[in-house]
Amino acid sequence: MKRITVLFSFLALSCATVKHAASTECIETNRDVRTHIDSVVQSQVAAQIERLAVIEGETVTDIIMFDTSKPPADSTGLPPVKALLRKQTRHASRSREQVATQMGTDVRVETETTDHSTEVSQTEQIEEKKPSVGMGVLRLGAGVLLLAVVVFAVWVFYKRIKR
């Protein structure tokens, strides 16, 4: 009988439930962003090229004319020389080139960006709460009362069987 009493009291104490509380929070963020970019880029390039060329040369031309109407000489195997001509030429040239280049670029860039956006953030928070002390005492009292009723019922049943 004592075992049943201890078992029922343990069960009554362990039946405490946990309360759940949930809360939802919704945040809406509106954002308006406007960006304006204005820029001017200017570049200039100037180049000057000068080329000077000096060419000097000399040409020497030797012409040997043989008399082929006469028989060749025994020592050289060639016919006798009829005439020797020498022509000598000198030449010089100078050239000069100049080139000037100028280039310019102007670029204007203007950009405008507008952003309208809405961001919605939703958070849900679940909180577990243990029951308060008063609720625990109330449950304990109900458990003890239930246990007393059960013990009384068992006792009455036991007495009837014994008679």
CSV table of C-alpha atoms in Angstrom, one decimal:
chain,number,residue,atom,x,y,z
A,1,MET,CA,0.0,0.0,0.0
A,2,LYS,CA,2.8,2.4,0.8
A,3,ARG,CA,4.4,1.6,-2.6
A,4,ILE,CA,1.2,2.7,-4.4
A,5,THR,CA,1.1,5.9,-2.4
A,6,VAL,CA,4.7,6.8,-3.2
A,7,LEU,CA,4.1,6.0,-6.9
A,8,PHE,CA,1.0,8.2,-7.2
A,9,SER,CA,2.7,11.1,-5.4
A,10,PHE,CA,5.7,10.9,-7.7
A,11,LEU,CA,3.4,10.9,-10.8
A,12,ALA,CA,1.5,13.9,-9.5
A,13,LEU,CA,4.7,15.9,-9.0
A,14,SER,CA,6.1,15.0,-12.4
A,15,CYS,CA,3.1,16.1,-14.4
A,16,ALA,CA,4.0,19.8,-14.4
A,17,THR,CA,3.6,21.2,-18.0
A,18,VAL,CA,5.6,23.8,-19.7
A,19,LYS,CA,3.8,26.9,-21.2
A,20,HIS,CA,4.7,28.1,-24.6
A,21,ALA,CA,4.5,31.7,-25.6
A,22,ALA,CA,5.0,32.9,-29.2
A,23,SER,CA,5.4,36.4,-30.4
A,24,THR,CA,5.8,37.6,-34.0
A,25,GLU,CA,7.4,40.9,-34.9
A,26,CYS,CA,7.2,42.4,-38.4
A,27,ILE,CA,9.6,45.3,-39.4
A,28,GLU,CA,9.2,47.1,-42.7
A,29,THR,CA,12.0,49.3,-43.9
A,30,ASN,CA,11.6,51.7,-46.8
A,31,ARG,CA,14.7,52.9,-48.5
A,32,ASP,CA,15.1,55.7,-51.0
A,33,VAL,CA,18.6,56.2,-52.5
A,34,ARG,CA,19.4,58.7,-55.2
A,35,THR,CA,22.9,58.9,-56.6
A,36,HIS,CA,24.1,61.6,-59.1
A,37,ILE,CA,27.5,61.4,-60.8
A,38,ASP,CA,28.8,64.1,-63.0
A,39,SER,CA,32.4,64.0,-64.4
A,40,VAL,CA,34.4,65.5,-67.1
A,41,VAL,CA,37.5,63.8,-68.6
A,42,GLN,CA,39.8,65.8,-70.8
A,43,SER,CA,43.0,64.4,-72.4
A,44,GLN,CA,45.4,65.9,-74.9
A,45,VAL,CA,48.3,64.2,-76.6
A,46,ALA,CA,50.8,66.0,-78.7
A,47,ALA,CA,53.7,64.3,-80.6
A,48,GLN,CA,56.4,65.7,-82.8
A,49,ILE,CA,58.6,63.4,-84.9
A,50,GLU,CA,61.6,64.5,-86.8
A,51,ARG,CA,63.7,62.2,-89.0
A,52,LEU,CA,67.0,63.3,-90.5
A,53,ALA,CA,68.6,61.0,-93.1
A,54,VAL,CA,72.1,61.5,-94.5
A,55,ILE,CA,73.3,59.2,-97.2
A,56,GLU,CA,76.8,59.4,-98.6
A,57,GLY,CA,78.3,57.0,-101.1
A,58,GLU,CA,81.1,56.5,-103.6
A,59,THR,CA,81.0,54.2,-106.6
A,60,VAL,CA,84.2,53.2,-108.5
A,61,THR,CA,83.8,51.3,-111.8
A,62,ASP,CA,86.9,49.8,-113.6
A,63,ILE,CA,86.3,48.5,-117.2
A,64,ILE,CA,89.0,46.5,-119.0
A,65,MET,CA,88.6,46.1,-122.8
A,66,PHE,CA,90.5,43.2,-124.5
A,67,ASP,CA,91.5,43.2,-128.2
A,68,THR,CA,90.0,39.9,-129.3
A,69,SER,CA,91.3,40.2,-132.8
A,70,LYS,CA,94.9,39.4,-131.6
A,71,PRO,CA,96.0,36.0,-130.2
A,72,PRO,CA,96.1,35.6,-126.4
A,73,ALA,CA,99.4,35.9,-124.5
A,74,ASP,CA,101.1,32.7,-123.3
A,75,SER,CA,101.8,33.9,-119.8
A,76,THR,CA,98.2,35.0,-118.9
A,77,GLY,CA,96.1,33.2,-121.4
A,78,LEU,CA,94.2,36.5,-122.1
A,79,PRO,CA,94.2,38.6,-125.3
A,80,PRO,CA,96.1,41.9,-125.1
A,81,VAL,CA,94.4,44.9,-123.3
A,82,LYS,CA,92.9,47.4,-125.7
A,83,ALA,CA,91.7,50.0,-123.2
A,84,LEU,CA,91.3,50.7,-119.4
A,85,LEU,CA,88.4,52.8,-118.3
A,86,ARG,CA,87.8,54.0,-114.7
A,87,LYS,CA,84.6,55.8,-113.7
A,88,GLN,CA,84.4,57.2,-110.1
A,89,THR,CA,81.1,58.7,-108.7
A,90,ARG,CA,80.4,60.3,-105.4
A,91,HIS,CA,77.0,61.1,-104.2
A,92,ALA,CA,75.5,62.6,-101.0
A,93,SER,CA,71.9,63.1,-100.1
A,94,ARG,CA,70.2,64.6,-97.1
A,95,SER,CA,66.5,64.4,-96.3
A,96,ARG,CA,64.6,65.8,-93.4
A,97,GLU,CA,61.0,65.0,-92.4
A,98,GLN,CA,59.0,66.6,-89.6
A,99,VAL,CA,55.6,65.4,-88.5
A,100,ALA,CA,53.5,67.1,-85.7
A,101,THR,CA,50.4,65.5,-84.4
A,102,GLN,CA,48.0,66.8,-81.8
A,103,MET,CA,44.9,65.0,-80.5
A,104,GLY,CA,42.4,66.0,-77.9
A,105,THR,CA,39.5,64.2,-76.3
A,106,ASP,CA,36.7,65.6,-74.1
A,107,VAL,CA,34.3,63.2,-72.5
A,108,ARG,CA,31.4,64.3,-70.2
A,109,VAL,CA,29.6,61.6,-68.2
A,110,GLU,CA,26.4,62.3,-66.2
A,111,THR,CA,24.7,59.4,-64.5
A,112,GLU,CA,21.7,59.4,-62.1
A,113,THR,CA,20.5,56.3,-60.2
A,114,THR,CA,17.4,56.1,-58.1
A,115,ASP,CA,16.6,53.1,-55.9
A,116,HIS,CA,13.2,52.7,-54.2
A,117,SER,CA,13.2,49.5,-52.2
A,118,THR,CA,11.2,48.1,-49.3
A,119,GLU,CA,12.5,45.4,-47.1
A,120,VAL,CA,10.2,43.4,-44.9
A,121,SER,CA,11.7,41.4,-42.0
A,122,GLN,CA,9.5,39.1,-39.9
A,123,THR,CA,10.8,37.4,-36.8
A,124,GLU,CA,9.1,34.9,-34.7
A,125,GLN,CA,10.1,34.2,-31.1
A,126,ILE,CA,8.9,31.2,-29.1
A,127,GLU,CA,9.4,31.3,-25.4
A,128,GLU,CA,9.0,28.4,-23.0
A,129,LYS,CA,7.9,29.3,-19.5
A,130,LYS,CA,7.7,27.0,-16.6
A,131,PRO,CA,4.6,27.2,-14.6
A,132,SER,CA,4.6,29.5,-11.6
A,133,VAL,CA,4.9,28.2,-8.0
A,134,GLY,CA,1.2,28.7,-7.3
A,135,MET,CA,0.3,26.6,-10.2
A,136,GLY,CA,2.7,23.8,-9.0
A,137,VAL,CA,1.2,23.9,-5.5
A,138,LEU,CA,-2.3,23.7,-7.0
A,139,ARG,CA,-1.4,20.7,-9.1
A,140,LEU,CA,0.3,19.1,-6.1
A,141,GLY,CA,-2.8,19.5,-4.1
A,142,ALA,CA,-5.0,18.0,-6.8
A,143,GLY,CA,-2.6,15.1,-7.1
A,144,VAL,CA,-2.6,14.5,-3.3
A,145,LEU,CA,-6.4,14.7,-3.3
A,146,LEU,CA,-6.6,12.2,-6.2
A,147,LEU,CA,-4.2,9.9,-4.4
A,148,ALA,CA,-6.3,10.1,-1.2
A,149,VAL,CA,-9.4,9.2,-3.1
A,150,VAL,CA,-7.7,6.3,-4.8
A,151,VAL,CA,-6.3,5.0,-1.5
A,152,PHE,CA,-9.7,5.3,0.1
A,153,ALA,CA,-11.3,3.4,-2.9
A,154,VAL,CA,-8.7,0.7,-2.6
A,155,TRP,CA,-9.2,0.5,1.2
A,156,VAL,CA,-13.0,0.2,0.8
A,157,PHE,CA,-12.5,-2.5,-1.9
A,158,TYR,CA,-10.1,-4.4,0.3
A,159,LYS,CA,-12.5,-4.3,3.2
A,160,ARG,CA,-15.3,-5.7,1.1
A,161,ILE,CA,-13.2,-8.5,-0.2
A,162,LYS,CA,-12.0,-9.4,3.4
A,163,ARG,CA,-15.6,-9.8,4.8
